[in-house]
mmCIF file of C-alpha atoms and ligand atoms in Angstrom:
data_model
loop_
_atom_site.group_PDB
_atom_site.id
_atom_site.type_symbol
_atom_site.label_atom_id
_atom_site.label_comp_id
_atom_site.label_asym_id
_atom_site.label_seq_id
_atom_site.Cartn_x
_atom_site.Cartn_y
_atom_site.Cartn_z
ATOM 1 C CA MET A 95 -9.613 9.859 3.594
ATOM 2 C CA ILE A 96 -6.945 7.805 3.896
ATOM 3 C CA ARG A 97 -4.018 10.055 4.766
ATOM 4 C CA THR A 98 0.031 8.003 5.013
ATOM 5 C CA GLN A 99 3.057 9.707 5.710
ATOM 6 C CA GLY A 100 6.670 8.126 5.604
ATOM 7 C CA LEU A 101 5.008 4.764 5.454
ATOM 8 C CA THR A 102 7.577 2.318 4.867
ATOM 9 C CA LYS A 103 7.455 -1.307 5.440
ATOM 10 C CA ARG A 104 10.425 -4.138 5.492
ATOM 11 C CA TYR A 105 10.802 -7.214 5.243
ATOM 12 C CA GLY A 106 14.570 -8.695 6.592
ATOM 13 C CA SER A 107 16.795 -6.729 3.784
ATOM 14 C CA VAL A 108 13.637 -5.906 1.358
ATOM 15 C CA LEU A 109 12.025 -2.248 1.775
ATOM 16 C CA ALA A 110 8.549 -3.437 0.934
ATOM 17 C CA VAL A 111 7.219 0.222 0.913
ATOM 18 C CA ASP A 112 9.789 2.948 1.330
ATOM 19 C CA GLY A 113 8.244 6.376 2.721
ATOM 20 C CA VAL A 114 5.152 6.894 0.654
ATOM 21 C CA ASP A 115 3.340 10.012 1.271
ATOM 22 C CA LEU A 116 -0.731 8.712 0.143
ATOM 23 C CA ASP A 117 -2.946 11.260 0.172
ATOM 24 C CA VAL A 118 -6.956 10.566 -1.023
ATOM 25 C CA ARG A 119 -9.239 12.762 -0.835
ATOM 26 C CA GLU A 120 -13.448 12.623 -0.484
ATOM 27 C CA GLY A 121 -14.226 11.536 -3.829
ATOM 28 C CA ASP A 122 -11.491 10.055 -5.858
ATOM 29 C CA VAL A 123 -11.172 7.572 -7.267
ATOM 30 C CA TYR A 124 -8.108 6.579 -6.571
ATOM 31 C CA GLY A 125 -5.790 4.777 -9.156
ATOM 32 C CA PHE A 126 -2.670 3.051 -7.467
ATOM 33 C CA LEU A 127 -0.319 2.121 -10.303
ATOM 34 C CA GLY A 128 2.793 -0.218 -10.630
ATOM 35 C CA ALA A 129 4.787 -3.437 -11.417
ATOM 36 C CA ASN A 130 4.262 -6.408 -9.814
ATOM 37 C CA GLY A 131 6.361 -6.434 -6.709
ATOM 38 C CA SER A 132 6.757 -2.542 -6.660
ATOM 39 C CA GLY A 133 4.471 -2.930 -3.066
ATOM 40 C CA LYS A 134 0.818 -1.976 -3.677
ATOM 41 C CA THR A 135 -0.305 -4.987 -1.483
ATOM 42 C CA THR A 136 1.778 -4.510 1.305
ATOM 43 C CA THR A 137 0.133 -0.659 1.245
ATOM 44 C CA VAL A 138 -3.487 -2.002 1.158
ATOM 45 C CA ARG A 139 -2.465 -4.550 3.849
ATOM 46 C CA MET A 140 -1.132 -2.161 5.804
ATOM 47 C CA LEU A 141 -4.282 0.462 5.926
ATOM 48 C CA LEU A 142 -6.029 -2.256 6.489
ATOM 49 C CA GLY A 143 -4.021 -2.950 9.494
ATOM 50 C CA LEU A 144 -3.641 -5.791 8.243
ATOM 51 C CA VAL A 145 0.335 -6.346 8.110
ATOM 52 C CA LEU A 146 1.956 -3.632 10.533
ATOM 53 C CA ALA A 147 4.072 -0.774 9.311
ATOM 54 C CA THR A 148 7.467 -0.601 10.008
ATOM 55 C CA THR A 149 7.563 3.527 10.439
ATOM 56 C CA GLY A 150 5.629 6.095 9.725
ATOM 57 C CA ALA A 151 1.968 6.987 9.988
ATOM 58 C CA ILE A 152 -1.879 6.296 8.507
ATOM 59 C CA GLU A 153 -5.601 8.097 8.770
ATOM 60 C CA LEU A 154 -8.380 6.841 7.600
ATOM 61 C CA PHE A 155 -11.019 9.473 7.665
ATOM 62 C CA ASP A 156 -8.811 11.663 10.194
ATOM 63 C CA GLU A 157 -7.818 8.813 12.520
ATOM 64 C CA ALA A 158 -4.816 6.770 13.214
ATOM 65 C CA MET A 159 -4.619 3.611 12.087
ATOM 66 C CA PRO A 160 -4.406 0.646 12.897
ATOM 67 C CA ARG A 161 -5.395 2.432 16.709
ATOM 68 C CA ALA A 162 -9.416 3.745 15.515
ATOM 69 C CA ALA A 163 -9.795 0.116 13.166
ATOM 70 C CA ALA A 164 -12.800 -0.963 15.032
ATOM 71 C CA ARG A 165 -14.494 2.584 14.811
ATOM 72 C CA VAL A 166 -12.860 3.338 10.965
ATOM 73 C CA LEU A 167 -13.046 -0.024 9.577
ATOM 74 C CA PRO A 168 -16.988 -0.858 9.803
ATOM 75 C CA ARG A 169 -17.387 2.503 7.182
ATOM 76 C CA VAL A 170 -14.667 0.876 4.743
ATOM 77 C CA GLY A 171 -15.569 -2.189 1.759
ATOM 78 C CA THR A 172 -12.514 -4.345 1.019
ATOM 79 C CA LEU A 173 -11.181 -6.910 -1.701
ATOM 80 C CA VAL A 174 -8.546 -7.594 -1.241
ATOM 81 C CA GLU A 175 -6.330 -10.824 -2.507
ATOM 82 C CA GLY A 176 -9.676 -13.079 -4.104
ATOM 83 C CA PRO A 177 -12.062 -13.492 -1.843
ATOM 84 C CA ALA A 178 -13.010 -15.651 1.215
ATOM 85 C CA ALA A 179 -16.061 -17.269 0.322
ATOM 86 C CA TYR A 180 -17.852 -20.854 2.065
ATOM 87 C CA GLY A 181 -16.975 -23.134 -1.731
ATOM 88 C CA HIS A 182 -19.314 -25.304 -0.744
ATOM 89 C CA LEU A 183 -22.169 -22.702 -0.048
ATOM 90 C CA SER A 184 -24.085 -20.387 -2.253
ATOM 91 C CA ALA A 185 -23.335 -16.779 -3.012
ATOM 92 C CA ARG A 186 -26.578 -15.953 -1.192
ATOM 93 C CA THR A 187 -25.922 -18.223 2.047
ATOM 94 C CA ASN A 188 -21.989 -16.742 1.724
ATOM 95 C CA LEU A 189 -23.415 -12.888 1.959
ATOM 96 C CA GLU A 190 -25.927 -14.213 4.982
ATOM 97 C CA LEU A 191 -22.966 -15.257 7.228
ATOM 98 C CA ILE A 192 -21.205 -12.702 6.219
ATOM 99 C CA ASP A 193 -24.554 -9.913 6.660
ATOM 100 C CA ALA A 194 -25.161 -11.618 10.061
ATOM 101 C CA SER A 195 -21.838 -11.385 11.609
ATOM 102 C CA ALA A 196 -21.434 -7.443 10.655
ATOM 103 C CA THR A 197 -25.034 -6.371 12.228
ATOM 104 C CA SER A 198 -26.807 -7.199 15.488
ATOM 105 C CA ALA A 199 -30.019 -8.868 14.319
ATOM 106 C CA GLY A 200 -31.288 -6.079 16.249
ATOM 107 C CA ARG A 201 -30.869 -3.970 13.511
ATOM 108 C CA ALA A 202 -32.000 -5.512 10.733
ATOM 109 C CA GLY A 203 -34.717 -7.493 10.227
ATOM 110 C CA ARG A 204 -34.818 -10.653 8.493
ATOM 111 C CA ARG A 205 -36.730 -8.206 5.184
ATOM 112 C CA THR A 206 -34.357 -5.603 5.873
ATOM 113 C CA ARG A 207 -31.456 -8.154 5.446
ATOM 114 C CA LYS A 208 -32.918 -10.262 2.761
ATOM 115 C CA ALA A 209 -33.747 -7.486 0.849
ATOM 116 C CA ARG A 210 -29.725 -5.755 0.886
ATOM 117 C CA ILE A 211 -28.285 -8.912 0.147
ATOM 118 C CA ASP A 212 -30.695 -8.897 -3.814
ATOM 119 C CA GLY A 213 -29.209 -5.310 -3.679
ATOM 120 C CA VAL A 214 -25.969 -6.205 -3.718
ATOM 121 C CA LEU A 215 -26.336 -9.494 -6.220
ATOM 122 C CA GLU A 216 -27.801 -7.133 -8.376
ATOM 123 C CA GLN A 217 -25.582 -4.441 -8.005
ATOM 124 C CA VAL A 218 -22.534 -6.735 -8.971
ATOM 125 C CA GLY A 219 -24.723 -8.804 -11.892
ATOM 126 C CA LEU A 220 -25.271 -11.692 -9.479
ATOM 127 C CA ALA A 221 -28.961 -11.761 -9.004
ATOM 128 C CA GLY A 222 -29.256 -14.995 -11.225
ATOM 129 C CA ILE A 223 -27.144 -17.338 -9.953
ATOM 130 C CA GLY A 224 -29.350 -19.001 -8.064
ATOM 131 C CA LYS A 225 -28.100 -21.819 -5.407
ATOM 132 C CA ARG A 226 -25.097 -22.509 -7.762
ATOM 133 C CA PRO A 227 -22.034 -23.347 -4.622
ATOM 134 C CA VAL A 228 -19.270 -20.533 -4.886
ATOM 135 C CA LYS A 229 -16.366 -23.181 -5.726
ATOM 136 C CA ALA A 230 -18.201 -23.755 -8.646
ATOM 137 C CA PHE A 231 -17.264 -19.676 -9.709
ATOM 138 C CA SER A 232 -15.288 -18.913 -12.205
ATOM 139 C CA LEU A 233 -12.499 -16.115 -10.395
ATOM 140 C CA GLY A 234 -14.200 -13.215 -11.834
ATOM 141 C CA MET A 235 -17.712 -14.440 -10.463
ATOM 142 C CA ARG A 236 -15.508 -14.274 -6.678
ATOM 143 C CA GLN A 237 -14.808 -11.305 -7.499
ATOM 144 C CA ARG A 238 -17.986 -9.542 -7.598
ATOM 145 C CA LEU A 239 -19.315 -11.874 -4.660
ATOM 146 C CA GLY A 240 -16.546 -10.475 -2.973
ATOM 147 C CA LEU A 241 -16.924 -6.919 -3.871
ATOM 148 C CA ALA A 242 -20.480 -7.921 -3.218
ATOM 149 C CA ALA A 243 -19.499 -9.340 0.715
ATOM 150 C CA ALA A 244 -17.990 -5.129 0.651
ATOM 151 C CA LEU A 245 -20.714 -2.781 -0.278
ATOM 152 C CA LEU A 246 -23.396 -4.682 2.429
ATOM 153 C CA ARG A 247 -21.677 -2.489 4.810
ATOM 154 C CA ARG A 248 -22.834 0.317 2.035
ATOM 155 C CA PRO A 249 -19.157 2.161 2.880
ATOM 156 C CA ASP A 250 -17.568 4.894 2.241
ATOM 157 C CA LEU A 251 -14.256 4.583 1.262
ATOM 158 C CA LEU A 252 -13.782 0.780 -1.095
ATOM 159 C CA ILE A 253 -10.639 -0.454 -0.568
ATOM 160 C CA LEU A 254 -9.571 -2.807 -3.386
ATOM 161 C CA ASP A 255 -6.077 -4.504 -4.847
ATOM 162 C CA GLU A 256 -6.341 -5.702 -8.102
ATOM 163 C CA PRO A 257 -10.674 -6.032 -8.296
ATOM 164 C CA THR A 258 -10.443 -6.528 -11.417
ATOM 165 C CA ASN A 259 -7.744 -9.114 -11.793
ATOM 166 C CA GLY A 260 -9.341 -12.849 -13.386
ATOM 167 C CA LEU A 261 -12.374 -10.669 -14.802
ATOM 168 C CA ASP A 262 -12.953 -11.412 -18.562
ATOM 169 C CA PRO A 263 -13.259 -7.652 -20.681
ATOM 170 C CA GLN A 264 -16.961 -7.718 -20.403
ATOM 171 C CA GLY A 265 -16.229 -7.847 -16.478
ATOM 172 C CA ILE A 266 -13.651 -5.445 -16.188
ATOM 173 C CA HIS A 267 -16.062 -2.895 -18.664
ATOM 174 C CA GLU A 268 -18.973 -3.928 -15.741
ATOM 175 C CA MET A 269 -16.628 -3.453 -12.988
ATOM 176 C CA ARG A 270 -15.399 -0.103 -13.955
ATOM 177 C CA ASP A 271 -19.269 0.642 -14.979
ATOM 178 C CA LEU A 272 -20.106 -0.009 -11.280
ATOM 179 C CA LEU A 273 -17.469 1.435 -9.385
ATOM 180 C CA LEU A 274 -18.206 4.312 -11.141
ATOM 181 C CA ALA A 275 -21.934 4.374 -10.263
ATOM 182 C CA LEU A 276 -20.370 3.848 -6.488
ATOM 183 C CA ASN A 277 -18.130 6.658 -6.451
ATOM 184 C CA ALA A 278 -20.795 9.027 -8.375
ATOM 185 C CA ALA A 279 -23.314 7.809 -5.087
ATOM 186 C CA GLY A 280 -20.741 9.191 -3.093
ATOM 187 C CA THR A 281 -18.219 6.794 -2.166
ATOM 188 C CA THR A 282 -14.797 6.970 -2.579
ATOM 189 C CA VAL A 283 -12.545 4.578 -4.300
ATOM 190 C CA PHE A 284 -9.122 3.465 -4.197
ATOM 191 C CA LEU A 285 -7.970 0.446 -5.733
ATOM 192 C CA SER A 286 -4.791 -0.994 -7.030
ATOM 193 C CA SER A 287 -4.225 -1.574 -10.456
ATOM 194 C CA HIS A 288 -1.307 -2.532 -12.747
ATOM 195 C CA LEU A 289 -3.458 -1.312 -15.559
ATOM 196 C CA LEU A 290 -2.766 1.662 -16.858
ATOM 197 C CA SER A 291 -5.904 1.558 -19.400
ATOM 198 C CA GLU A 292 -7.553 0.812 -16.269
ATOM 199 C CA VAL A 293 -6.507 3.581 -14.045
ATOM 200 C CA GLU A 294 -6.975 6.260 -17.231
ATOM 201 C CA GLN A 295 -10.069 5.125 -17.706
ATOM 202 C CA MET A 296 -11.806 5.007 -14.759
ATOM 203 C CA CYS A 297 -9.822 7.431 -12.417
ATOM 204 C CA THR A 298 -9.504 10.810 -11.049
ATOM 205 C CA ARG A 299 -5.892 10.696 -9.225
ATOM 206 C CA VAL A 300 -3.295 8.465 -9.092
ATOM 207 C CA GLY A 301 -0.680 7.485 -7.317
ATOM 208 C CA VAL A 302 2.314 5.432 -9.142
ATOM 209 C CA LEU A 303 4.668 2.775 -7.273
ATOM 210 C CA ASP A 304 7.990 2.147 -8.419
ATOM 211 C CA ARG A 305 10.172 -0.746 -6.179
ATOM 212 C CA GLY A 306 8.414 0.945 -3.099
ATOM 213 C CA ARG A 307 8.312 4.755 -3.597
ATOM 214 C CA LEU A 308 5.618 7.027 -4.188
ATOM 215 C CA VAL A 309 6.916 8.289 -7.272
ATOM 216 C CA VAL A 310 4.098 10.537 -9.240
ATOM 217 C CA GLN A 311 0.350 11.626 -7.498
ATOM 218 C CA ASP A 312 -1.523 14.005 -8.694
ATOM 219 C CA SER A 313 -4.850 14.256 -10.441
ATOM 220 C CA LEU A 314 -5.328 12.321 -14.276
ATOM 221 C CA HIS A 315 -6.405 15.341 -15.879
ATOM 222 C CA ALA A 316 -2.744 17.918 -14.266
ATOM 223 C CA LEU A 317 -0.610 14.743 -15.353
ATOM 224 C CA ARG A 318 -2.272 14.589 -18.532
ATOM 225 C CA ALA A 319 -1.532 18.251 -19.290
ATOM 226 C CA PRO A 320 -1.705 19.695 -23.213
ATOM 227 C CA THR A 321 1.264 18.748 -25.203
ATOM 228 C CA GLY A 322 1.325 22.676 -27.445
ATOM 229 C CA ARG A 323 -0.628 20.167 -30.350
ATOM 230 C CA THR A 324 -4.065 19.700 -32.049
ATOM 231 C CA GLU A 325 -5.297 17.313 -33.496
ATOM 232 C CA VAL A 326 -7.438 18.413 -36.303
ATOM 233 C CA ARG A 327 -9.479 15.474 -39.237
ATOM 234 C CA THR A 328 -9.710 17.267 -42.582
ATOM 235 C CA PRO A 329 -11.418 15.614 -45.699
ATOM 236 C CA ASP A 330 -8.475 18.319 -47.489
ATOM 237 C CA PRO A 331 -5.361 17.309 -45.489
ATOM 238 C CA THR A 332 -3.520 18.397 -49.031
ATOM 239 C CA ALA A 333 -5.446 22.261 -48.389
ATOM 240 C CA ALA A 334 -4.720 22.139 -44.989
ATOM 241 C CA LEU A 335 -1.056 22.076 -45.285
ATOM 242 C CA ALA A 336 -0.588 24.625 -47.538
ATOM 243 C CA LEU A 337 -2.171 26.527 -45.413
ATOM 244 C CA LEU A 338 -0.456 25.713 -42.186
ATOM 245 C CA ASP A 339 3.184 26.405 -43.728
ATOM 246 C CA GLY A 340 5.661 24.201 -41.088
ATOM 247 C CA ARG A 341 3.538 23.904 -38.521
ATOM 248 C CA VAL A 342 2.133 20.287 -38.740
ATOM 249 C CA GLU A 343 4.207 17.885 -36.944
ATOM 250 C CA GLU A 344 2.540 14.557 -38.210
ATOM 251 C CA ARG A 345 0.021 13.874 -40.807
ATOM 252 C CA ASP A 346 -1.053 10.662 -41.342
ATOM 253 C CA GLY A 347 -4.107 10.619 -43.976
ATOM 254 C CA GLU A 348 -6.494 12.866 -42.805
ATOM 255 C CA ARG A 349 -5.263 13.309 -39.849
ATOM 256 C CA LEU A 350 -2.574 16.165 -38.610
ATOM 257 C CA LEU A 351 -0.937 16.785 -35.869
ATOM 258 C CA VAL A 352 -0.311 20.883 -35.733
ATOM 259 C CA ARG A 353 1.448 22.863 -33.551
ATOM 260 C CA ALA A 354 -1.550 25.015 -31.993
ATOM 261 C CA PRO A 355 -2.376 25.114 -28.100
ATOM 262 C CA ASP A 356 -5.527 26.852 -29.080
ATOM 263 C CA PRO A 357 -8.052 25.129 -30.571
ATOM 264 C CA ALA A 358 -10.817 27.101 -31.202
ATOM 265 C CA GLU A 359 -8.200 29.475 -33.366
ATOM 266 C CA LEU A 360 -6.611 26.648 -35.296
ATOM 267 C CA ASN A 361 -10.596 26.499 -36.449
ATOM 268 C CA ALA A 362 -11.124 29.862 -36.612
ATOM 269 C CA LEU A 363 -8.168 29.445 -39.688
ATOM 270 C CA LEU A 364 -8.541 26.954 -41.084
ATOM 271 C CA VAL A 365 -12.709 28.072 -41.873
ATOM 272 C CA ARG A 366 -10.987 31.521 -42.801
ATOM 273 C CA GLY A 367 -8.718 29.619 -45.463
ATOM 274 C CA GLY A 368 -12.108 27.362 -46.888
ATOM 275 C CA VAL A 369 -10.386 24.354 -45.040
ATOM 276 C CA PRO A 370 -13.178 21.755 -44.294
ATOM 277 C CA VAL A 371 -12.114 20.625 -40.225
ATOM 278 C CA SER A 372 -13.872 17.204 -39.580
ATOM 279 C CA GLY A 373 -12.565 17.047 -36.271
ATOM 280 C CA LEU A 374 -10.510 19.015 -33.757
ATOM 281 C CA ALA A 375 -8.757 18.313 -30.177
ATOM 282 C CA LEU A 376 -6.194 19.433 -28.342
ATOM 283 C CA GLU A 377 -3.563 16.770 -28.179
ATOM 284 C CA ARG A 378 -2.781 15.232 -24.470
ATOM 285 C CA ARG A 379 0.339 13.670 -22.664
ATOM 286 C CA SER A 380 -0.965 9.733 -21.761
ATOM 287 C CA LEU A 381 -0.484 8.474 -18.716
ATOM 288 C CA GLU A 382 1.946 6.016 -20.204
ATOM 289 C CA GLU A 383 4.151 8.748 -21.066
ATOM 290 C CA VAL A 384 3.820 10.805 -18.124
ATOM 291 C CA ILE A 385 5.056 7.159 -16.392
ATOM 292 C CA LEU A 386 7.264 6.668 -18.112
ATOM 293 C CA GLU A 387 9.039 9.602 -17.492
ATOM 294 C CA ARG A 388 9.218 9.413 -13.797
ATOM 295 C CA THR A 389 10.168 6.040 -13.601
ATOM 296 C CA SER A 390 12.825 4.471 -13.867
ATOM 297 C CA ALA A 391 14.159 1.161 -15.024
ATOM 298 C CA GLY A 392 10.958 -1.122 -13.278
ATOM 299 C CA ALA A 393 8.285 1.346 -15.288
ATOM 300 C CA ASP A 394 8.796 -0.781 -18.183
ATOM 301 C CA ARG A 395 6.847 -3.413 -16.371
ATOM 302 C CA VAL A 396 3.544 -1.300 -16.231
ATOM 303 C CA ASP A 397 1.878 -2.900 -18.276
ATOM 304 C CA GLY A 398 1.127 -0.167 -21.729
ATOM 305 C CA PRO A 399 -2.603 0.930 -21.981
ATOM 306 C CA HIS A 400 -3.835 -1.781 -24.775
ATOM 307 C CA GLN A 401 -3.021 -4.556 -22.714
ATOM 308 C CA VAL A 402 -6.212 -6.943 -21.863
ATOM 309 C CA VAL A 403 -5.988 -9.363 -18.786
ATOM 310 C CA GLY A 404 -7.249 -12.842 -19.824
ATOM 311 C CA PRO A 405 -10.048 -14.250 -18.345
HETATM 312 P P1 ATP B 1199 1.531 -7.779 -7.301
HETATM 313 O O1 ATP B 1199 1.424 -7.213 -7.921
HETATM 314 O O2 ATP B 1199 3.111 -8.931 -8.141
HETATM 315 O O3 ATP B 1199 1.314 -8.618 -5.673
HETATM 316 P P2 ATP B 1199 3.118 -5.793 -5.513
HETATM 317 O O4 ATP B 1199 3.074 -4.512 -5.558
HETATM 318 O O5 ATP B 1199 1.558 -6.382 -4.568
HETATM 319 O O6 ATP B 1199 3.064 -6.745 -6.449
HETATM 320 P P3 ATP B 1199 3.526 -6.642 -2.752
HETATM 321 O O7 ATP B 1199 3.356 -8.030 -2.496
HETATM 322 O O8 ATP B 1199 3.329 -5.664 -1.898
HETATM 323 O O9 ATP B 1199 4.188 -6.077 -4.250
HETATM 324 O O10 ATP B 1199 5.726 -6.783 -2.253
HETATM 325 C C1 ATP B 1199 6.849 -6.262 -2.575
HETATM 326 C C2 ATP B 1199 8.059 -6.187 -1.897
HETATM 327 O O11 ATP B 1199 7.623 -6.883 -0.645
HETATM 328 C C3 ATP B 1199 8.120 -7.583 -3.258
HETATM 329 O O12 ATP B 1199 9.704 -7.552 -3.107
HETATM 330 C C4 ATP B 1199 7.910 -9.003 -1.934
HETATM 331 O O13 ATP B 1199 8.108 -9.918 -2.662
HETATM 332 C C5 ATP B 1199 7.770 -8.445 -0.999
HETATM 333 N N1 ATP B 1199 6.641 -9.143 -0.089
HETATM 334 C C6 ATP B 1199 5.572 -8.468 0.294
HETATM 335 N N2 ATP B 1199 5.795 -9.261 1.645
HETATM 336 C C7 ATP B 1199 6.784 -9.946 2.109
HETATM 337 C C8 ATP B 1199 6.397 -10.662 3.141
HETATM 338 N N3 ATP B 1199 5.262 -11.633 3.613
HETATM 339 N N4 ATP B 1199 7.956 -11.414 3.147
HETATM 340 C C9 ATP B 1199 8.976 -10.879 3.363
HETATM 341 N N5 ATP B 1199 9.125 -10.064 1.766
HETATM 342 C C10 ATP B 1199 7.900 -9.670 1.212
#
């Protein structure tokens, strides 16, 4: 869906994006992570033909960009650096204007158009917003309106730059559910973010930029490989400790981390030994650990998994 080769952007002496080979596949929810200033926005802008690459090649839907922009971009919904909207007009009127400029009058009758706009307003949770002018909207509401505009074309691919910026925790949750629902219905989603937790919770594949270079690109599942330990919860940790002599590496109340790569085998051993087990799960590495390992000094500027952005 999105492929780049050696994508590079230089602003004078600043190498903003440095030889990036992106590979975003159909059906992905692809999380494009990186600290502030790592080059995410510049990359997104190049993908959409808003900024010309210094060197390198870009393909969207197997067509070279920006040459095929007129054919390709109608299939792409975008939200880049905050949505543009007329502040004195309502959300609906803004969407009507965008819709009218995107589709010919012959293709869409007034009723179809109204239904389409009702549909996207509903999808992004702005259905009850009425005639309030957009200038009275919070940043989060504007962000939703931007997504509604992106959805008008029923895009095959969504390219979103920090889509949860300015949203409160509830708004983030809703945006995540919405993007996952769109993905389940067949839309490929590419989103940039500086929040690990956001990417970890919703993405199938991850790319990490570190000072312009793509230092990680893989499926989340592959990145979060098992550590070789199993987490055991038991109401009788003393019995478990005695049975698993030497294999328990950490203990926190009823929770034990046991050197054991196969939870089923461990469970059988505990049951045979008469130790009650209330929970058992293979421990996986966190995305944060993987990223810290693979990035240089800039990596600690990617926000940790427990941070929540403010409204
Ligand atoms: P943020 O999350 O803060 O937007 P980012 O990862 O999107 O960060 P970019 O905005 O792509 O990063 O910026 C990457 C680098 O390129 C930065 O050093 C930035 O200062 C520089 N840069 C971006 N746009 C320009 C420009 N138009 N002229 C000069 N330098 C630029």
